JSON list of C-alpha atoms in Angstrom, two decimals:
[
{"chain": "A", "resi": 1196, "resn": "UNK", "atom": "CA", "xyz": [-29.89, -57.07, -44.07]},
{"chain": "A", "resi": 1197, "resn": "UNK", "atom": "CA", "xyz": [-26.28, -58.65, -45.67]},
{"chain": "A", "resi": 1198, "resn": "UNK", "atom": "CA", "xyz": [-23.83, -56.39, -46.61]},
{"chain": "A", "resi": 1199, "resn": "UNK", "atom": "CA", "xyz": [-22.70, -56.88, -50.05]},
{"chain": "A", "resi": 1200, "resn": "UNK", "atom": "CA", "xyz": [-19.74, -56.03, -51.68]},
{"chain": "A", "resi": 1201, "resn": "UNK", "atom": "CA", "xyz": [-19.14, -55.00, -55.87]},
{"chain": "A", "resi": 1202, "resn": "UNK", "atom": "CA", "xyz": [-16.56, -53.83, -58.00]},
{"chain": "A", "resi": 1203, "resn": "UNK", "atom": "CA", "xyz": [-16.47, -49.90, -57.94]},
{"chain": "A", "resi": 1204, "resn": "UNK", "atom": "CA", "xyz": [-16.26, -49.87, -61.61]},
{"chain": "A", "resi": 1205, "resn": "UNK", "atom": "CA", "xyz": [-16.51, -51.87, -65.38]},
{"chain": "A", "resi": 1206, "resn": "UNK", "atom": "CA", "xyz": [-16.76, -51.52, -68.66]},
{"chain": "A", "resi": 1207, "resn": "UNK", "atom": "CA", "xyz": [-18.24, -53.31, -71.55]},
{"chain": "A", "resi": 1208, "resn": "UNK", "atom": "CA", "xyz": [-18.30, -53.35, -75.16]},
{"chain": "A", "resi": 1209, "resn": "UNK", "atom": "CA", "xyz": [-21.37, -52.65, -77.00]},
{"chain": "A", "resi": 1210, "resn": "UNK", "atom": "CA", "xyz": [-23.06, -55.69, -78.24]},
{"chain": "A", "resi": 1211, "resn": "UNK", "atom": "CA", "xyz": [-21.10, -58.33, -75.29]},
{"chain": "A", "resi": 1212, "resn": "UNK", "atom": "CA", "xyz": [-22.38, -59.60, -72.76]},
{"chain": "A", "resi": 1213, "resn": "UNK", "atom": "CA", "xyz": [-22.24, -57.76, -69.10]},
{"chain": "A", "resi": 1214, "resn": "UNK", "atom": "CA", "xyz": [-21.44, -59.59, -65.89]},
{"chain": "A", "resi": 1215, "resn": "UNK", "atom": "CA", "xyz": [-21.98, -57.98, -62.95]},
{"chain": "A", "resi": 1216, "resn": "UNK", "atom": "CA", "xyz": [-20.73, -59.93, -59.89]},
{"chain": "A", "resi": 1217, "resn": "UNK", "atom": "CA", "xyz": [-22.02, -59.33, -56.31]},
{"chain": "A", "resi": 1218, "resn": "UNK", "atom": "CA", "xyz": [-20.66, -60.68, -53.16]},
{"chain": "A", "resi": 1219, "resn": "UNK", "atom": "CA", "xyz": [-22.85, -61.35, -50.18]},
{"chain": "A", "resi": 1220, "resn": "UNK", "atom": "CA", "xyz": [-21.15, -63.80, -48.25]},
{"chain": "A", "resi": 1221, "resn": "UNK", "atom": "CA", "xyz": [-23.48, -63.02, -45.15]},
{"chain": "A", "resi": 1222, "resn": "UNK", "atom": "CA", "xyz": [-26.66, -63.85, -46.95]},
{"chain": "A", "resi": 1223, "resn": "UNK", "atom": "CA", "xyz": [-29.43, -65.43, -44.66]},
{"chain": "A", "resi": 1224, "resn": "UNK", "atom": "CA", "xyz": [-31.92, -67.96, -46.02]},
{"chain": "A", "resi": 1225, "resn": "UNK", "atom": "CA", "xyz": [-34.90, -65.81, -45.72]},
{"chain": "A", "resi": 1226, "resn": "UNK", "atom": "CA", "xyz": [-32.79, -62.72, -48.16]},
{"chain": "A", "resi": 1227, "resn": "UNK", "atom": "CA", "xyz": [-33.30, -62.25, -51.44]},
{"chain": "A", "resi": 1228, "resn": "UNK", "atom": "CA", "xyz": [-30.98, -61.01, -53.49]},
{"chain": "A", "resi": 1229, "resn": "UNK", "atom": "CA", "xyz": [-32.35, -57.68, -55.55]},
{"chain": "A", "resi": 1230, "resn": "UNK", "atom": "CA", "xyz": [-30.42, -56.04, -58.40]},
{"chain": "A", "resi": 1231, "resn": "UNK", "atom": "CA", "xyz": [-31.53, -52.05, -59.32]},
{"chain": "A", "resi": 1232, "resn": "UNK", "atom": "CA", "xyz": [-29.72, -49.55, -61.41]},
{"chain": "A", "resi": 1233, "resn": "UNK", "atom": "CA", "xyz": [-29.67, -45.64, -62.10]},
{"chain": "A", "resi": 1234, "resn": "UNK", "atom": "CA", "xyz": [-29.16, -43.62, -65.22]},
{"chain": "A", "resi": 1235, "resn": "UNK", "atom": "CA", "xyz": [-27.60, -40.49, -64.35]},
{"chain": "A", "resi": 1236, "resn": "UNK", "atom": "CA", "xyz": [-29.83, -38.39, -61.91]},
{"chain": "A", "resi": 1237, "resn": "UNK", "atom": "CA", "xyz": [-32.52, -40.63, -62.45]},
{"chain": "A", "resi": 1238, "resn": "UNK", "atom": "CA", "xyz": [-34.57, -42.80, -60.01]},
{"chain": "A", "resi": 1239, "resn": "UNK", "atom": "CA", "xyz": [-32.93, -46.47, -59.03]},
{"chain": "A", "resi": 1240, "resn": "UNK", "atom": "CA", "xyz": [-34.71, -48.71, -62.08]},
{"chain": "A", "resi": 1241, "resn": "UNK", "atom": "CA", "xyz": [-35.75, -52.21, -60.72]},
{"chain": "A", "resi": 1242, "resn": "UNK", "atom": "CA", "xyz": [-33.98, -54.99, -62.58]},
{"chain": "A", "resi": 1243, "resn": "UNK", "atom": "CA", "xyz": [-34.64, -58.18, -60.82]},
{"chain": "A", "resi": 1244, "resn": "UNK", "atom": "CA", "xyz": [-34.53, -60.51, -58.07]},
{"chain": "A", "resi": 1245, "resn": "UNK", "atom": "CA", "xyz": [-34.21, -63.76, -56.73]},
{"chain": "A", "resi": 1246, "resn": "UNK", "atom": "CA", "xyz": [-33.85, -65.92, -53.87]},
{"chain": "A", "resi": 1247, "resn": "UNK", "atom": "CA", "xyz": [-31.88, -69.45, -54.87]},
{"chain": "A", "resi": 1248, "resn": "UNK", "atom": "CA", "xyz": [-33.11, -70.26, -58.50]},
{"chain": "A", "resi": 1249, "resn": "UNK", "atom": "CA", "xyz": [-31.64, -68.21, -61.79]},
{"chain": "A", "resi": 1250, "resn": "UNK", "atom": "CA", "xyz": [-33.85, -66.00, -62.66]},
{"chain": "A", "resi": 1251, "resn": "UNK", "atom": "CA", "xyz": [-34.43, -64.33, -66.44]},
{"chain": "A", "resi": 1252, "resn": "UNK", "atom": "CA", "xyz": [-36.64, -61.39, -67.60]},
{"chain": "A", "resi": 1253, "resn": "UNK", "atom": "CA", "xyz": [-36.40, -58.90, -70.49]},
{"chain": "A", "resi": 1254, "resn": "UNK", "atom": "CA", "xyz": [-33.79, -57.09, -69.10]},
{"chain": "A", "resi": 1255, "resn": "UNK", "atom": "CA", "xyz": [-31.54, -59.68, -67.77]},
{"chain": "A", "resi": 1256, "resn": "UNK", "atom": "CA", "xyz": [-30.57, -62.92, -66.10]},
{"chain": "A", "resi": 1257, "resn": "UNK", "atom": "CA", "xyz": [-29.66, -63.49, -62.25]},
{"chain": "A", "resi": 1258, "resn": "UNK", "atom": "CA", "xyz": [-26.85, -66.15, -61.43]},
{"chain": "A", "resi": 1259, "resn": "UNK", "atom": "CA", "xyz": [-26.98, -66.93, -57.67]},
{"chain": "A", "resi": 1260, "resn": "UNK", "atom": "CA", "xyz": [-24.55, -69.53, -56.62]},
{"chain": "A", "resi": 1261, "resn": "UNK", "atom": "CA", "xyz": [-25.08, -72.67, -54.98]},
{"chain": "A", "resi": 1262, "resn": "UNK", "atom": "CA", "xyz": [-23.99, -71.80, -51.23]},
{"chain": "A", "resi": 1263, "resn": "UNK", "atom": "CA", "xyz": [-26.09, -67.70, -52.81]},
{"chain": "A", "resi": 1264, "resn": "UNK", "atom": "CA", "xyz": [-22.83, -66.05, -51.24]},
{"chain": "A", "resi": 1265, "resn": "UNK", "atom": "CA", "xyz": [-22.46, -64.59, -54.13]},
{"chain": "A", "resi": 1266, "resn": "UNK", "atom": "CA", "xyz": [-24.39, -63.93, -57.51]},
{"chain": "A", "resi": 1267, "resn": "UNK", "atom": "CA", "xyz": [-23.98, -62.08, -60.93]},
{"chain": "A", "resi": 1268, "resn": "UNK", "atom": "CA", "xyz": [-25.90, -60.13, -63.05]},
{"chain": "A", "resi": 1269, "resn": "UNK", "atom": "CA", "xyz": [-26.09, -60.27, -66.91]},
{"chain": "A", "resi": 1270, "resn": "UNK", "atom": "CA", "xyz": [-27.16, -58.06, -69.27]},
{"chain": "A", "resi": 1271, "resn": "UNK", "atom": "CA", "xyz": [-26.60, -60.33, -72.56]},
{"chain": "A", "resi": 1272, "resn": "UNK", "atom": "CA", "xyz": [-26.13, -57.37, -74.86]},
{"chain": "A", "resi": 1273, "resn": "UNK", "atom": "CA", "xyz": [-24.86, -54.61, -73.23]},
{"chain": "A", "resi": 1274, "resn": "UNK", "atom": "CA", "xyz": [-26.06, -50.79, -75.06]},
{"chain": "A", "resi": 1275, "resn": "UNK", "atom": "CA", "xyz": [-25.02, -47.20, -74.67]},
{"chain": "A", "resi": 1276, "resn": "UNK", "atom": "CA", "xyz": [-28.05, -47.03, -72.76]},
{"chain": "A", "resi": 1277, "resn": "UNK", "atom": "CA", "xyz": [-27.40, -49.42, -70.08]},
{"chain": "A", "resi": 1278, "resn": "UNK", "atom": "CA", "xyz": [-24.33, -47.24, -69.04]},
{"chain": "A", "resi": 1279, "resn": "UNK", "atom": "CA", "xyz": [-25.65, -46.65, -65.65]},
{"chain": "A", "resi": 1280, "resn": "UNK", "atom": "CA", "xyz": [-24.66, -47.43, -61.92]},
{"chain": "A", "resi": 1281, "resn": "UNK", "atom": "CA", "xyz": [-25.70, -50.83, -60.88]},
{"chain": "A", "resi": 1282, "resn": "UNK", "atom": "CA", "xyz": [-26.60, -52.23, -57.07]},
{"chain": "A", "resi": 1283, "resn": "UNK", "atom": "CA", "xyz": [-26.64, -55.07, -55.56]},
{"chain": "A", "resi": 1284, "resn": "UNK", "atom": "CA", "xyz": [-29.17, -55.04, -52.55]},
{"chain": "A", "resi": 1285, "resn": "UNK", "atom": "CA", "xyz": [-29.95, -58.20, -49.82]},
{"chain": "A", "resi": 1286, "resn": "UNK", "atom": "CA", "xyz": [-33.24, -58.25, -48.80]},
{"chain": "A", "resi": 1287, "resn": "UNK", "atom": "CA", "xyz": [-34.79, -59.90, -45.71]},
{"chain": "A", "resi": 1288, "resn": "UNK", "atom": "CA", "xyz": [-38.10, -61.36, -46.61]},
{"chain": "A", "resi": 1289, "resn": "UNK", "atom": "CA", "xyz": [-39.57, -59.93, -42.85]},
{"chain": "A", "resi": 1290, "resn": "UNK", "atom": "CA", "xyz": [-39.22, -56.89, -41.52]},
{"chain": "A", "resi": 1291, "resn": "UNK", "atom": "CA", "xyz": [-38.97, -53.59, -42.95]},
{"chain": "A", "resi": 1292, "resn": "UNK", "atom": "CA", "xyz": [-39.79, -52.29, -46.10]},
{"chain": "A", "resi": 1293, "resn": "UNK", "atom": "CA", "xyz": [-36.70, -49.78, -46.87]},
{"chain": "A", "resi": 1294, "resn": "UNK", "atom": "CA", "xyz": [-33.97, -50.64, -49.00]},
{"chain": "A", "resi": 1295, "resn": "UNK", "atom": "CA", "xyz": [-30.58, -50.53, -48.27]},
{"chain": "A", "resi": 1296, "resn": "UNK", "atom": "CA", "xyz": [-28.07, -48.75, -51.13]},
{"chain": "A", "resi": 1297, "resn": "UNK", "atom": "CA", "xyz": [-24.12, -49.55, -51.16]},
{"chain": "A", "resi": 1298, "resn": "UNK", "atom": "CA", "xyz": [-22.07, -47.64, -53.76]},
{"chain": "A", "resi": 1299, "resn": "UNK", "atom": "CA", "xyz": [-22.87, -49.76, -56.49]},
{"chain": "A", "resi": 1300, "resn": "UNK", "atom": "CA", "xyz": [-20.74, -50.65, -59.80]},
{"chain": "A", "resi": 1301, "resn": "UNK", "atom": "CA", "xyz": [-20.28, -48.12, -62.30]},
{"chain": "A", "resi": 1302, "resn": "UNK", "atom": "CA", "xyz": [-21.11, -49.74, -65.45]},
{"chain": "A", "resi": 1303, "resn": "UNK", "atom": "CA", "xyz": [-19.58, -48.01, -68.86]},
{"chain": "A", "resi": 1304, "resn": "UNK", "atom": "CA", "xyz": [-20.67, -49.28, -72.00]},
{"chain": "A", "resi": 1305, "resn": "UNK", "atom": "CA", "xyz": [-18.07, -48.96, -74.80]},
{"chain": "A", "resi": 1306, "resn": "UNK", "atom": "CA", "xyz": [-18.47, -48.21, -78.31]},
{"chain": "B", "resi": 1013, "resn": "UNK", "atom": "CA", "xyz": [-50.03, -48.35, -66.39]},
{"chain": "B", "resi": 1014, "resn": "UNK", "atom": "CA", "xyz": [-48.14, -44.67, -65.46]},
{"chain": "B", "resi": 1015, "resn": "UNK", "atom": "CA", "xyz": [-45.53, -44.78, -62.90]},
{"chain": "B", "resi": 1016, "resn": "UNK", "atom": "CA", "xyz": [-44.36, -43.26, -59.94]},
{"chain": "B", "resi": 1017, "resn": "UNK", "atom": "CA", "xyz": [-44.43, -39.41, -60.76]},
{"chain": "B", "resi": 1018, "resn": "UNK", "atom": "CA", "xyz": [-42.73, -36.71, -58.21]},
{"chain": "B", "resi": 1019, "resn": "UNK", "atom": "CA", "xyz": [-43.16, -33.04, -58.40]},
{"chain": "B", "resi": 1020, "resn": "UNK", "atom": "CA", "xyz": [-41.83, -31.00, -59.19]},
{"chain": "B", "resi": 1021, "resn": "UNK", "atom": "CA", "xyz": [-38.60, -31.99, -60.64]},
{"chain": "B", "resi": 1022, "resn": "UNK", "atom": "CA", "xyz": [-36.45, -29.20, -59.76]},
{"chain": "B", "resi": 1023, "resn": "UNK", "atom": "CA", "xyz": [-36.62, -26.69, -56.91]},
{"chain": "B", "resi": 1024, "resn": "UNK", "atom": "CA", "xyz": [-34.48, -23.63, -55.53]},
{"chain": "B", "resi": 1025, "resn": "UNK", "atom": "CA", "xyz": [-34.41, -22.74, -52.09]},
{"chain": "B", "resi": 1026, "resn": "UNK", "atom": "CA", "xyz": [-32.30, -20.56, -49.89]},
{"chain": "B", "resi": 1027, "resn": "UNK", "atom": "CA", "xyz": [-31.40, -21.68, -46.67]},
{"chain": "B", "resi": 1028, "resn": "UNK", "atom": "CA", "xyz": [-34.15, -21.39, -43.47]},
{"chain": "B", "resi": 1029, "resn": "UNK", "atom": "CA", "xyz": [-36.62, -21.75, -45.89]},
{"chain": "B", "resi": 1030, "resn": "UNK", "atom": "CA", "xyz": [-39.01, -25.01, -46.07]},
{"chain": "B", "resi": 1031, "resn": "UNK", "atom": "CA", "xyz": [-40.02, -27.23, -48.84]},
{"chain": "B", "resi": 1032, "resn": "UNK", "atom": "CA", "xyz": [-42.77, -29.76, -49.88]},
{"chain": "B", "resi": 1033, "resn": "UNK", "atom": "CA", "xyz": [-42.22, -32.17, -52.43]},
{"chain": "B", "resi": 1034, "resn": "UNK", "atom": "CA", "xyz": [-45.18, -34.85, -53.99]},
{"chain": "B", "resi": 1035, "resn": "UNK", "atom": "CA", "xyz": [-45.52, -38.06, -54.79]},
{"chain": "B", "resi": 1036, "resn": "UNK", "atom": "CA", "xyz": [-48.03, -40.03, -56.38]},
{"chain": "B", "resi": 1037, "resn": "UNK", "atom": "CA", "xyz": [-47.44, -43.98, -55.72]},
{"chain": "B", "resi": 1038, "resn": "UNK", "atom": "CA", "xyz": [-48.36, -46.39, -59.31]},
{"chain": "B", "resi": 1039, "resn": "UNK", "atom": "CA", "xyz": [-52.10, -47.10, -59.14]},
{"chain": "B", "resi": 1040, "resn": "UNK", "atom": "CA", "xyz": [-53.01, -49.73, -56.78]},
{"chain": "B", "resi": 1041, "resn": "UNK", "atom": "CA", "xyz": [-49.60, -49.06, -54.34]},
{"chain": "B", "resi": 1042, "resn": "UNK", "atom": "CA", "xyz": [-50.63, -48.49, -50.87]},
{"chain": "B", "resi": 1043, "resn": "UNK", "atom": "CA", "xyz": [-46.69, -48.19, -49.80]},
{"chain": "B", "resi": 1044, "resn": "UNK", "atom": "CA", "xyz": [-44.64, -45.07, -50.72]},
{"chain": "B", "resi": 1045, "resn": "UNK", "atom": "CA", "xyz": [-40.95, -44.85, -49.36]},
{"chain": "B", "resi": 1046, "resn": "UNK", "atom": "CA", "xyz": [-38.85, -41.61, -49.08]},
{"chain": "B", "resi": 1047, "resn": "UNK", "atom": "CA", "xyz": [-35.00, -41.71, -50.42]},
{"chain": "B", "resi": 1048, "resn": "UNK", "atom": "CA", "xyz": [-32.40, -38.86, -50.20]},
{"chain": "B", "resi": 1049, "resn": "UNK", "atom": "CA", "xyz": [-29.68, -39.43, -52.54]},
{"chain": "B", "resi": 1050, "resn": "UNK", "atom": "CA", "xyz": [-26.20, -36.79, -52.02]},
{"chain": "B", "resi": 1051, "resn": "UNK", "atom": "CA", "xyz": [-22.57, -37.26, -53.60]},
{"chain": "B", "resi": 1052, "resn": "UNK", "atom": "CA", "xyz": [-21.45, -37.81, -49.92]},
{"chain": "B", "resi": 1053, "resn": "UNK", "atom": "CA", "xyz": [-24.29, -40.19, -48.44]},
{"chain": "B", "resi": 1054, "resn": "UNK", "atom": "CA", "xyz": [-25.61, -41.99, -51.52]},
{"chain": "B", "resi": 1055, "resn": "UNK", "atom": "CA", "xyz": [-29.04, -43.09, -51.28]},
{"chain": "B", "resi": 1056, "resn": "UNK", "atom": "CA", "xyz": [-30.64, -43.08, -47.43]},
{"chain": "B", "resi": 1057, "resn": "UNK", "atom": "CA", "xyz": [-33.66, -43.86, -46.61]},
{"chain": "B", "resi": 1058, "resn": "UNK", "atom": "CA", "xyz": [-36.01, -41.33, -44.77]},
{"chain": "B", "resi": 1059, "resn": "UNK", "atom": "CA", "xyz": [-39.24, -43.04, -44.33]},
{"chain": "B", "resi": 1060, "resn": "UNK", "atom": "CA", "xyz": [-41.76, -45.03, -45.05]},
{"chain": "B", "resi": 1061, "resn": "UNK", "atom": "CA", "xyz": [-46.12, -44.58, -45.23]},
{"chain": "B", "resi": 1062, "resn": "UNK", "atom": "CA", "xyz": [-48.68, -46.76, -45.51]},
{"chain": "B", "resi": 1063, "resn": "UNK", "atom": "CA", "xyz": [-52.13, -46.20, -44.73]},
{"chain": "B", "resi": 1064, "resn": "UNK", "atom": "CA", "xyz": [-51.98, -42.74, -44.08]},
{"chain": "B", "resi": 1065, "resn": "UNK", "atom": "CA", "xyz": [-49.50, -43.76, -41.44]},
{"chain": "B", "resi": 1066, "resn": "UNK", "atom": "CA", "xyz": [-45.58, -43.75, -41.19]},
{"chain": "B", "resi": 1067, "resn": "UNK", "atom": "CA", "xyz": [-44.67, -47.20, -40.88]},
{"chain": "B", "resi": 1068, "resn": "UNK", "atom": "CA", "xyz": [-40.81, -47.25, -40.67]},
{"chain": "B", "resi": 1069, "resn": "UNK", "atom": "CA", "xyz": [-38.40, -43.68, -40.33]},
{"chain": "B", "resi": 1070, "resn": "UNK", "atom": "CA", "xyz": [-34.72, -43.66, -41.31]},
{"chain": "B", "resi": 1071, "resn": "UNK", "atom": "CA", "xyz": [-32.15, -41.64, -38.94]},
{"chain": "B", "resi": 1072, "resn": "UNK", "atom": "CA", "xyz": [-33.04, -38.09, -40.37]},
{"chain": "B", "resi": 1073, "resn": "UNK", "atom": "CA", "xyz": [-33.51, -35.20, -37.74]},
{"chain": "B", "resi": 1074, "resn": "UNK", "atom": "CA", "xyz": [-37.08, -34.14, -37.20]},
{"chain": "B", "resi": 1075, "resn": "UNK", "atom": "CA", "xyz": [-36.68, -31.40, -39.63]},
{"chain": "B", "resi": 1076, "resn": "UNK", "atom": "CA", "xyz": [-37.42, -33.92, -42.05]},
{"chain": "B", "resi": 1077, "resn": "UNK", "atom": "CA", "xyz": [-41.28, -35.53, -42.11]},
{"chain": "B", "resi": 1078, "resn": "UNK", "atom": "CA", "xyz": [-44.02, -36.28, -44.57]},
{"chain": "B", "resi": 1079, "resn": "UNK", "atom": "CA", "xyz": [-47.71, -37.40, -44.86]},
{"chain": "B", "resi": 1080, "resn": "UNK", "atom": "CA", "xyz": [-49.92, -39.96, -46.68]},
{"chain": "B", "resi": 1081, "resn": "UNK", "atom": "CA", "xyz": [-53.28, -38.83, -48.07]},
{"chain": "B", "resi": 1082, "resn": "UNK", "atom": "CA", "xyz": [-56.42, -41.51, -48.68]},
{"chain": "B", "resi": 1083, "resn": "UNK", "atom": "CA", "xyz": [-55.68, -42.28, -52.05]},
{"chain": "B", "resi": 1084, "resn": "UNK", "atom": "CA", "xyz": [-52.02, -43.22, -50.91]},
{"chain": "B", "resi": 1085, "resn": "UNK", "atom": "CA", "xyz": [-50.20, -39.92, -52.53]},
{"chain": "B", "resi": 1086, "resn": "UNK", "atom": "CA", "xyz": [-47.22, -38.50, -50.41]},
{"chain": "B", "resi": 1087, "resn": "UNK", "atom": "CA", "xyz": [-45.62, -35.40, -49.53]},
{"chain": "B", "resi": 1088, "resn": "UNK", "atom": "CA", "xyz": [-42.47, -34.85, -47.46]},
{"chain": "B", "resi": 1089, "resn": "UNK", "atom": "CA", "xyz": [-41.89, -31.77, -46.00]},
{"chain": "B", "resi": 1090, "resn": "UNK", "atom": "CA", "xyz": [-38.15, -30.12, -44.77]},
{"chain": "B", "resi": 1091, "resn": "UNK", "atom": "CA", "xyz": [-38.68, -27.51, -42.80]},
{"chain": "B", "resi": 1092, "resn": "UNK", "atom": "CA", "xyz": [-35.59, -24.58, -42.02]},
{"chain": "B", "resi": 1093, "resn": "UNK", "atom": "CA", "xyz": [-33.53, -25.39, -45.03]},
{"chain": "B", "resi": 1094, "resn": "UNK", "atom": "CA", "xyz": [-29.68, -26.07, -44.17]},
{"chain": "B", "resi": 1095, "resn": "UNK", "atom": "CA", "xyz": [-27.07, -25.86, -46.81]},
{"chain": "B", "resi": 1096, "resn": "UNK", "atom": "CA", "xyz": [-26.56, -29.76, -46.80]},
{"chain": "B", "resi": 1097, "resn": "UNK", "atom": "CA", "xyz": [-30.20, -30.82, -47.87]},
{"chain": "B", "resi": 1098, "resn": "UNK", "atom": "CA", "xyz": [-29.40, -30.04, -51.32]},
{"chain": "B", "resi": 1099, "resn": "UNK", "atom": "CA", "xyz": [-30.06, -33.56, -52.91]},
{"chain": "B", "resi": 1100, "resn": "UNK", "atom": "CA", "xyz": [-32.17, -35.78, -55.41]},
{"chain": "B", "resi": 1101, "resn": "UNK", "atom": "CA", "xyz": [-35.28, -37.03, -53.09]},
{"chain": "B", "resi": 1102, "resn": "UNK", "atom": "CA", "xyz": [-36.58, -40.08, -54.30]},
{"chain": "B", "resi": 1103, "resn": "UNK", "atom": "CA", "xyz": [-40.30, -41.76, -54.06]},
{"chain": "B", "resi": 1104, "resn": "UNK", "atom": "CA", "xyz": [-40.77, -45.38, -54.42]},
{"chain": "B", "resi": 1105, "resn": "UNK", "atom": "CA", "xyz": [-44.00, -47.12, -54.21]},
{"chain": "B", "resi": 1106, "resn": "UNK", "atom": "CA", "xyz": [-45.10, -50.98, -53.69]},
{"chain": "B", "resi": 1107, "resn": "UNK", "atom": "CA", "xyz": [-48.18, -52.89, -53.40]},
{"chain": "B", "resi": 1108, "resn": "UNK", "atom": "CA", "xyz": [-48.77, -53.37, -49.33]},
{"chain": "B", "resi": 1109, "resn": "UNK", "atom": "CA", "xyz": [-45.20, -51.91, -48.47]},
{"chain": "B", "resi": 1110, "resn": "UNK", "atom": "CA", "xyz": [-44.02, -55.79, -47.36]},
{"chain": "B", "resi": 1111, "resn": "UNK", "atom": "CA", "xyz": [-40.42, -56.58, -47.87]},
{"chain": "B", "resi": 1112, "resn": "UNK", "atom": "CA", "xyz": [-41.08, -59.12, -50.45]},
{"chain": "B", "resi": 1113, "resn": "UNK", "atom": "CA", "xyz": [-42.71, -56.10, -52.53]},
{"chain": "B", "resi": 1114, "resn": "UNK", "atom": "CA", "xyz": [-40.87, -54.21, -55.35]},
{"chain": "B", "resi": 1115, "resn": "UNK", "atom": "CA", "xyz": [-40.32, -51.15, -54.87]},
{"chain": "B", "resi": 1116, "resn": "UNK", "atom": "CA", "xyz": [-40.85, -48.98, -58.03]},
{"chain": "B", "resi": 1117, "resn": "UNK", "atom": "CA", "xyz": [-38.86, -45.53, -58.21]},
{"chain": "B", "resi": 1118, "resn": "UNK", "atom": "CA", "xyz": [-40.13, -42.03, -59.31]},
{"chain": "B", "resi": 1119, "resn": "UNK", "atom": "CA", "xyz": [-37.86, -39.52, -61.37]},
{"chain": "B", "resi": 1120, "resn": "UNK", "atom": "CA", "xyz": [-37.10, -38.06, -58.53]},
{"chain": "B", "resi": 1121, "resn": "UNK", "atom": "CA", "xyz": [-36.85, -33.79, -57.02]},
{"chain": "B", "resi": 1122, "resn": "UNK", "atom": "CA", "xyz": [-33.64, -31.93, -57.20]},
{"chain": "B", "resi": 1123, "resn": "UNK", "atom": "CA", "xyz": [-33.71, -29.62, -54.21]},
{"chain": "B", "resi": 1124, "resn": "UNK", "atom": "CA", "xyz": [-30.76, -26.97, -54.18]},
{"chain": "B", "resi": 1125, "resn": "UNK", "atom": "CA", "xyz": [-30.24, -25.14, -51.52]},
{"chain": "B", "resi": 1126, "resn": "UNK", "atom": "CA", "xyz": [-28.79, -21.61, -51.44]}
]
């Protein structure tokens, strides 16, 4: 599976929009590109995921560039509650099932 | 439709001791995934059942190993309890366990070790 790379940290005001950017520059055509994120001491929440379009579900909306190196994920109005630790995960469509975790982007959500 | 659950949620051990920790997959999931999550490591994956059978294992000494029933719940088992297995262990289920699946996290067991 890519490697990806994210900021270690952000914050947002309450109410903006959050963009989460995630570079995978080594992206394959058969990866998809999987977004999770965990609440304190919680389990990893599934977000969404895509493999070339933009994708949009209740939660949020996935930007994946043209060449996918890289995509972004956007919460369109950030809460407190979405203060959480967000990853960015590359997934091969074959192979095995396990997920691979980086350190993820600290997300803080501002008053 | 309930989700993963894991129990139980906390647990105290002292060391050389062993441990077994459940999961029940969301109904319908054939696929349940082991996670250990420390400060140090972040999240690692331990291994992976399906069909009563473990399908893919993570580089975790042997200490570490697990079990799928008929109806698809899991338990993992650590046996002689070191110092450094204090951690959150994390269940995830999916439908057939392919990589294209979701996986779906429990709340997860916080093992401390004494």
């Amino acid at each position: 599976d890519a490697k990806t790379t994210q900021p270690t940290s952000m914050d947002c005001a309450e109410g903006r929009a959050a963009n989460l950017p995630c570079n995978h520059s080594t992206i394959s055509g058969n990866e998809y590109v999987y977004w999770y994120r965990q609440i304190h001491s919680q389990g990893p929440q599934y977000i969404i995921h895509g493999l070339k379009n933009n994708e949009t579900n209740e939660m949020a909306s996935l930007i994946i560039t043209e060449d996918r190196k890289s995509s972004t994920l956007i919460l369109p109005h950030a809460t407190l509650r979405d203060t959480a630790v967000y990853y960015c995960i590359v997934r091969a469509q074959t192979g095995a099932n396990n997920l691979f975790f980086g350190t993820g982007t600290r997300l803080t959500v501002i008053p | 439709k309930a989700g993963v659950t894991q129990t139980p949620r906390y647990l105290i051990k002292t060391r050389g001791q062993q441990v077994t920790l459940s999961c029940s997959p969301i109904s319908g999931h054939r696929s349940v995934s082991w996670y250990q999550q420390t400060p140090g490591q972040g999240l690692q994956f331990l291994f992976e059942y399906f069909s009563e059978t473990q399908r893919n294992k993570g580089n975790f000494p042997g200490r570490f190993s697990g079990r799928q029933f008929s109806n698809s719940r899991s338990e993992m088992n650590v046996s002689t309890l070191e110092l450094g297995d204090s951690a959150l262990y994390l269940c995830a289920s999916s439908w057939e366990g392919h990589s294209t699946d979701t996986q779906y996290f429990g709340p997860g067991t916080r093992l401390t070790v004494l």
